[in-house]
Amino acid sequence: MFNIPPHVAFVDALAQGLLDRTGGDTVGLARARVLLPNRRAVRALTDAFVRLSDGGLLLPRMTPVGDLDESGGLLDGLDSALPPAFDACERRLRLARLVRNGSRARGDTLTAVEALRLGDALAKALDTLTSEEIDAGALERLDLGGLAHHFEATLAQFRAVRDLWPAVLAATGTSDAQARANAVLDGLAARWAATPPEGLVVAAGTVGASPPLARLLGVIARLPGGLVVLPGVDTAMCDTEWDAIRCEGAACDDAHPQFALKQLLERMSVARAEIADWGVTTAADGPAARTREVARAMSLAAFTGAWATPPAPDAFAGVTLIEAATAEEEAQAIALRLRGVLEAPGQTAALVTPDRALARRVAAHLARWGIAIDDSAGQPLALTPPGTLIVALAEAASQGFAPVPLLAVLKHPLVRFGEARLAWLDEVRRLDLDLRGIRPAPGLAGVATRIGGAKYPKTKAAWWDEVATLLAPLADAFAAPAIDLAALIAVLRDTGACLAGDELWRGPAGRALASVVDALTTHGAHLDGLDAGDAPALIAAFLRDAPVREAYGKHPRLAIYGTLEARLQRPSLVILGGLNDGTWPPRPAPDPWLAPAVRLELGLGGTQRAVGLAAHDFVEALGAREVLLTRARRDDSAPAVASRFWLRLRALAGGAIAEDRALLDHARVLDRPARVVPATRPAPMPPLRPRRISVTNAERLKADPFSYYAKAILKLGTLSPLDEEPSAGEKGIDLHDVLERWTNGGGQPVDLKRIAAEMLRSKWSAHPLMRALWAPRVVRALDWVVVETARWAGDEGWEAWRAEAGGSLELPSGITVEGRADRLDRNADGDIAIIDYKTGTVPSHPQVAGGFALQMGLLGLMAERGCFGDPAAVGALRYWKLGGGRDPGKASNPLKHFSDVIPPPEHIAATAVRFDALAAAYLLGSEPFIAKLHPDYAARYSDFDHLARVAEWQSRPSAAPRTGE
């Protein structure tokens, strides 16, 4: 039994020690067999042998403990006697169905995704019992007196599944993968105990082990040529503290970094004193004093009194830290540090973090310098182009091909990949324009109806028919009341292949997708009766669990490791990132099937084991010669709490660990411009100016000339968003249309509600929220219109005449004014009253009197000049606000302010004078179009504020000249 302490580079020391023990005998080394924890460790040890080799070298046979089946003859004769392992995908689906059926039997309803999650937890619990060799009878002997009722029900279902599962295995002639692994380990241990193999047999790098693996390690340790090499056993810890680490019971210390190693030694019946030092040092080793200080920092609570002793001098030399403000800043700093390593020839570096978001950020930052970093965890298939296309197809179908998910499919980079893509995108962009605004009716037919009903349709009908034909099988599959997963995956596969062709299956991501699709089409029938709304999340869950790793093309000197992959690695620089609580260490995940009391009674221990393994990995990583610790004070949503490892280390080290402020400063200024020049207030002076203007644009020109310039001269406009919520403007247009039809149709009270009902039924039938919330307001507003119209006629003698009357007026200056009145009424004298419907804010009296609300005055001028019929005097101007709420409507006279009333002719004449001055300055003259000239009267939020860069200058004195009225 041997130990390699944390400050010694494990794989380099292991390789050198094996070379030393074979005495340079190349054949002897080739006969050796080395068992390692995982494939990454095999690769790392291979690289270590290559670094140490001087010329040719025959490597030992290296095997991951988890892949003994692929060990090249190691299990000859043994594996044939064991049944094959049950298919992993089929097991997930079967257990998810059992969970869902059990939930339904209790009267609960689970989504397919939740059933899959609970099924995975159930599989983990079953594997834990198998790995720890807890027999089925132990579940029956449990004392449940202190458990809550829901735990009893959950445990009853767990027992039922455990009792049922052997029959499933027997029917398929298979065994659980964990049970088979146990049998393989015990069979190999028995074979080697009876017939020791020739040459060295080495088991290295194992931290914690199940009882079968511990028995195999015990056999190896007692073989004539057997060596067990453990990583980071604290042989310097005093016996009192070592004995205080409890490995059993409710108060076990499973969060301690030495817990797993002590438990392994107890299972092997080996005392710590029997472990010898491996006796090899390497050029990559860190200081031994740091190992002792880090071990002190991770002590049990009862022994932290020793922290009062200052750390050894230079123990933390080479260790620095940064505490960034945000996760983005942390990633930027890490990327800079990794980039700096490449400046030194031969130096290597690795980021070690369990935070996948941080890893992706760092990789993205390195890509700006053309550096592709090797990420051992790979990328989830759901985030690759083939995976996103399959998920997008499922999402589009589940949402009835709503515009956003539909366009996400049609614009996907794999769709029509190649020469045909540009023409395809031209058609998709036309469809995008047709689908802008409020969501059409569900389904492919709803999209076709929107295209056919557009005033100026841009989409070619033949092209859309071709697309609809491709998507029709998917629509039919999602229209079924219950969906079979296998059939659904088959339809998604075929539809994706029709859209993307061979690009869907190309490269590592395509091959990974093909593997997942094959597994789900083969076994998907075990999870049937899916709801259409659950399908996208369920498919995404399967794709997230499939990693995609690039086989080549990554930088040879930089890497990103998870904590497990980094356990035996030793680059020149180790960066420990994401040191926040809940990330490193992770939050203990509660077991939904085995309550804490049940786990303790079964002898499974607590739920802090993952914390202890993370602590051990942290200690091992700190043994590197150069280490950078990083954390962010805030994550994407809230302040973050520092990792307990971070806090312990800083409490012990005090100021011995230096902060790398220069690195953080460089990260902060990397994307900061050297000089920021704020934009000045825009005041364009175009030489050519329009001679026609609408009455509403006249108000815009008065208060915000730049906004008028952008709209009327530059001809800019905004596209309606996709899936737009019904806006106040859209509702106002509909209400105006109803009142126009009612007024021009005779204005009978009985007709108004009928016309409104037709509008709601034809336009808003697919929008239940509008019918439920807005329709009652419409009815109340229209009822008020009927009452007010009757009062208006009875008290003041005005009768409805015309609605939506439009016209134009050419002024002597050569400017033409265009306008449309919502409603015109007449009295017995032939005078005209102009009524303007408002569903939003009504202009105030200061706006009207100050000349900032020109619309009513200009409409009055047009009426006097005969633009709406024969010239007539204007006897009244009114705003009718149609709210439909508690106050369903309100009529207001814009010319009345308390007891003062301006006669309409006087107001119209004043408006004409103001407009002539406005036109002379802006339309006939050369006045600059200044942004937000009168901000108190301009729209608070304009479509062109970003173009005018209002936020940059609105709090500063304007650089542009201001003009008077």
Tab-separated table of C-alpha atoms in Angstrom, residues 31-180:
chain	number	residue	atom	x	y	z
A	31	ARG	CA	3.517	-7.051	-18.735
A	32	ALA	CA	2.310	-4.793	-15.946
A	33	ARG	CA	-1.417	-4.108	-15.629
A	34	VAL	CA	-2.609	-0.790	-14.202
A	35	LEU	CA	-6.200	-0.227	-13.040
A	36	LEU	CA	-7.181	3.447	-13.029
A	37	PRO	CA	-10.393	5.277	-12.076
A	38	ASN	CA	-11.456	6.481	-15.546
A	39	ARG	CA	-10.425	6.947	-19.178
A	40	ARG	CA	-9.102	10.440	-18.527
A	41	ALA	CA	-6.657	8.958	-15.979
A	42	VAL	CA	-5.540	6.385	-18.569
A	43	ARG	CA	-4.851	9.171	-21.039
A	44	ALA	CA	-2.990	11.224	-18.403
A	45	LEU	CA	-0.773	8.293	-17.397
A	46	THR	CA	-0.065	7.542	-21.060
A	47	ASP	CA	1.073	11.145	-21.549
A	48	ALA	CA	3.244	10.876	-18.443
A	49	PHE	CA	5.009	7.778	-19.817
A	50	VAL	CA	5.577	9.561	-23.114
A	51	ARG	CA	7.158	12.525	-21.294
A	52	LEU	CA	9.484	10.160	-19.400
A	53	SER	CA	10.363	7.912	-22.311
A	54	ASP	CA	13.752	8.267	-23.965
A	55	GLY	CA	13.082	6.691	-27.299
A	56	GLY	CA	10.741	3.725	-27.636
A	57	LEU	CA	8.714	2.438	-24.698
A	58	LEU	CA	6.246	-0.414	-24.372
A	59	LEU	CA	3.424	0.831	-22.155
A	60	PRO	CA	1.701	-1.257	-19.509
A	61	ARG	CA	-1.845	-2.418	-20.049
A	62	MET	CA	-3.992	0.361	-18.570
A	63	THR	CA	-7.677	-0.240	-17.857
A	64	PRO	CA	-10.392	1.984	-16.358
A	65	VAL	CA	-12.053	0.191	-13.461
A	66	GLY	CA	-15.460	1.046	-14.882
A	67	ASP	CA	-14.662	-0.559	-18.265
A	68	LEU	CA	-13.236	-3.924	-17.320
A	69	ASP	CA	-15.387	-5.489	-20.050
A	70	GLU	CA	-13.149	-3.774	-22.607
A	71	SER	CA	-9.898	-4.724	-20.905
A	72	GLY	CA	-8.510	-6.871	-23.692
A	73	GLY	CA	-8.713	-10.410	-22.310
A	74	LEU	CA	-8.735	-9.576	-18.606
A	75	LEU	CA	-12.197	-11.131	-18.166
A	76	ASP	CA	-11.831	-14.037	-20.604
A	77	GLY	CA	-14.133	-16.821	-19.466
A	78	LEU	CA	-15.571	-14.670	-16.706
A	79	ASP	CA	-17.751	-12.261	-18.661
A	80	SER	CA	-19.306	-15.046	-20.744
A	81	ALA	CA	-20.767	-16.570	-17.589
A	82	LEU	CA	-22.537	-13.312	-16.707
A	83	PRO	CA	-25.720	-12.030	-18.363
A	84	PRO	CA	-25.315	-8.825	-20.381
A	85	ALA	CA	-26.163	-5.494	-18.804
A	86	PHE	CA	-29.691	-4.142	-19.208
A	87	ASP	CA	-29.861	-1.346	-21.797
A	88	ALA	CA	-29.436	2.021	-20.035
A	89	CYS	CA	-31.970	3.919	-22.178
A	90	GLU	CA	-34.619	1.224	-21.817
A	91	ARG	CA	-34.068	1.194	-18.074
A	92	ARG	CA	-34.592	4.976	-17.829
A	93	LEU	CA	-37.829	4.786	-19.782
A	94	ARG	CA	-39.205	1.780	-17.916
A	95	LEU	CA	-38.480	3.319	-14.533
A	96	ALA	CA	-40.008	6.641	-15.612
A	97	ARG	CA	-43.173	4.803	-16.632
A	98	LEU	CA	-43.286	2.926	-13.328
A	99	VAL	CA	-42.918	6.220	-11.443
A	100	ARG	CA	-45.669	7.867	-13.492
A	101	ASN	CA	-48.021	4.907	-13.081
A	102	GLY	CA	-47.421	4.834	-9.351
A	103	SER	CA	-48.127	8.554	-9.146
A	104	ARG	CA	-51.373	8.144	-11.061
A	105	ALA	CA	-52.419	5.333	-8.733
A	106	ARG	CA	-52.062	7.776	-5.836
A	107	GLY	CA	-54.113	10.381	-7.674
A	108	ASP	CA	-51.149	12.620	-8.557
A	109	THR	CA	-50.228	13.911	-11.990
A	110	LEU	CA	-46.610	14.031	-13.088
A	111	THR	CA	-45.232	15.517	-16.271
A	112	ALA	CA	-43.067	13.239	-18.370
A	113	VAL	CA	-39.968	15.280	-17.490
A	114	GLU	CA	-40.659	15.009	-13.766
A	115	ALA	CA	-41.294	11.281	-14.140
A	116	LEU	CA	-37.956	10.944	-15.926
A	117	ARG	CA	-36.171	12.900	-13.187
A	118	LEU	CA	-37.703	10.784	-10.449
A	119	GLY	CA	-36.997	7.649	-12.475
A	120	ASP	CA	-33.318	8.610	-12.691
A	121	ALA	CA	-33.251	9.200	-8.927
A	122	LEU	CA	-34.909	5.814	-8.472
A	123	ALA	CA	-32.220	4.174	-10.625
A	124	LYS	CA	-29.515	5.890	-8.585
A	125	ALA	CA	-31.069	4.664	-5.335
A	126	LEU	CA	-31.312	1.100	-6.673
A	127	ASP	CA	-27.694	1.221	-7.846
A	128	THR	CA	-26.585	2.572	-4.474
A	129	LEU	CA	-28.223	-0.335	-2.678
A	130	THR	CA	-26.652	-2.781	-5.131
A	131	SER	CA	-23.231	-1.149	-4.924
A	132	GLU	CA	-23.284	-1.119	-1.122
A	133	GLU	CA	-24.642	-4.683	-1.106
A	134	ILE	CA	-27.811	-3.876	0.833
A	135	ASP	CA	-30.071	-6.902	0.474
A	136	ALA	CA	-33.771	-6.640	-0.329
A	137	GLY	CA	-34.729	-7.892	3.100
A	138	ALA	CA	-33.243	-4.791	4.715
A	139	LEU	CA	-36.065	-2.724	3.216
A	140	GLU	CA	-38.637	-5.002	4.803
A	141	ARG	CA	-36.983	-4.805	8.230
A	142	LEU	CA	-37.067	-1.011	8.362
A	143	ASP	CA	-38.774	0.652	11.300
A	144	LEU	CA	-41.049	3.319	9.739
A	145	GLY	CA	-42.643	4.512	12.946
A	146	GLY	CA	-40.987	7.914	12.844
A	147	LEU	CA	-41.534	8.626	9.162
A	148	ALA	CA	-44.118	10.981	7.743
A	149	HIS	CA	-46.938	9.479	5.715
A	150	HIS	CA	-45.625	10.669	2.336
A	151	PHE	CA	-42.259	8.992	3.013
A	152	GLU	CA	-44.081	5.752	3.768
A	153	ALA	CA	-45.974	5.989	0.479
A	154	THR	CA	-42.784	6.754	-1.437
A	155	LEU	CA	-40.901	3.900	0.205
A	156	ALA	CA	-43.800	1.550	-0.555
A	157	GLN	CA	-43.500	2.399	-4.260
A	158	PHE	CA	-39.739	1.965	-4.060
A	159	ARG	CA	-40.192	-1.512	-2.576
A	160	ALA	CA	-42.713	-2.387	-5.259
A	161	VAL	CA	-40.300	-1.410	-8.022
A	162	ARG	CA	-37.428	-3.306	-6.367
A	163	ASP	CA	-39.595	-6.414	-6.078
A	164	LEU	CA	-40.815	-6.110	-9.671
A	165	TRP	CA	-37.465	-5.393	-11.304
A	166	PRO	CA	-35.911	-8.894	-10.993
A	167	ALA	CA	-38.775	-10.266	-13.070
A	168	VAL	CA	-38.040	-7.711	-15.794
A	169	LEU	CA	-34.377	-8.682	-15.791
A	170	ALA	CA	-35.227	-12.379	-15.910
A	171	ALA	CA	-37.618	-11.870	-18.828
A	172	THR	CA	-34.956	-10.045	-20.836
A	173	GLY	CA	-32.046	-12.308	-19.819
A	174	THR	CA	-30.047	-9.354	-18.513
A	175	SER	CA	-28.759	-7.914	-15.261
A	176	ASP	CA	-28.419	-4.401	-13.922
A	177	ALA	CA	-25.145	-2.786	-14.913
A	178	GLN	CA	-24.189	-2.219	-11.267
A	179	ALA	CA	-24.914	-5.834	-10.285
A	180	ARG	CA	-22.891	-7.034	-13.247
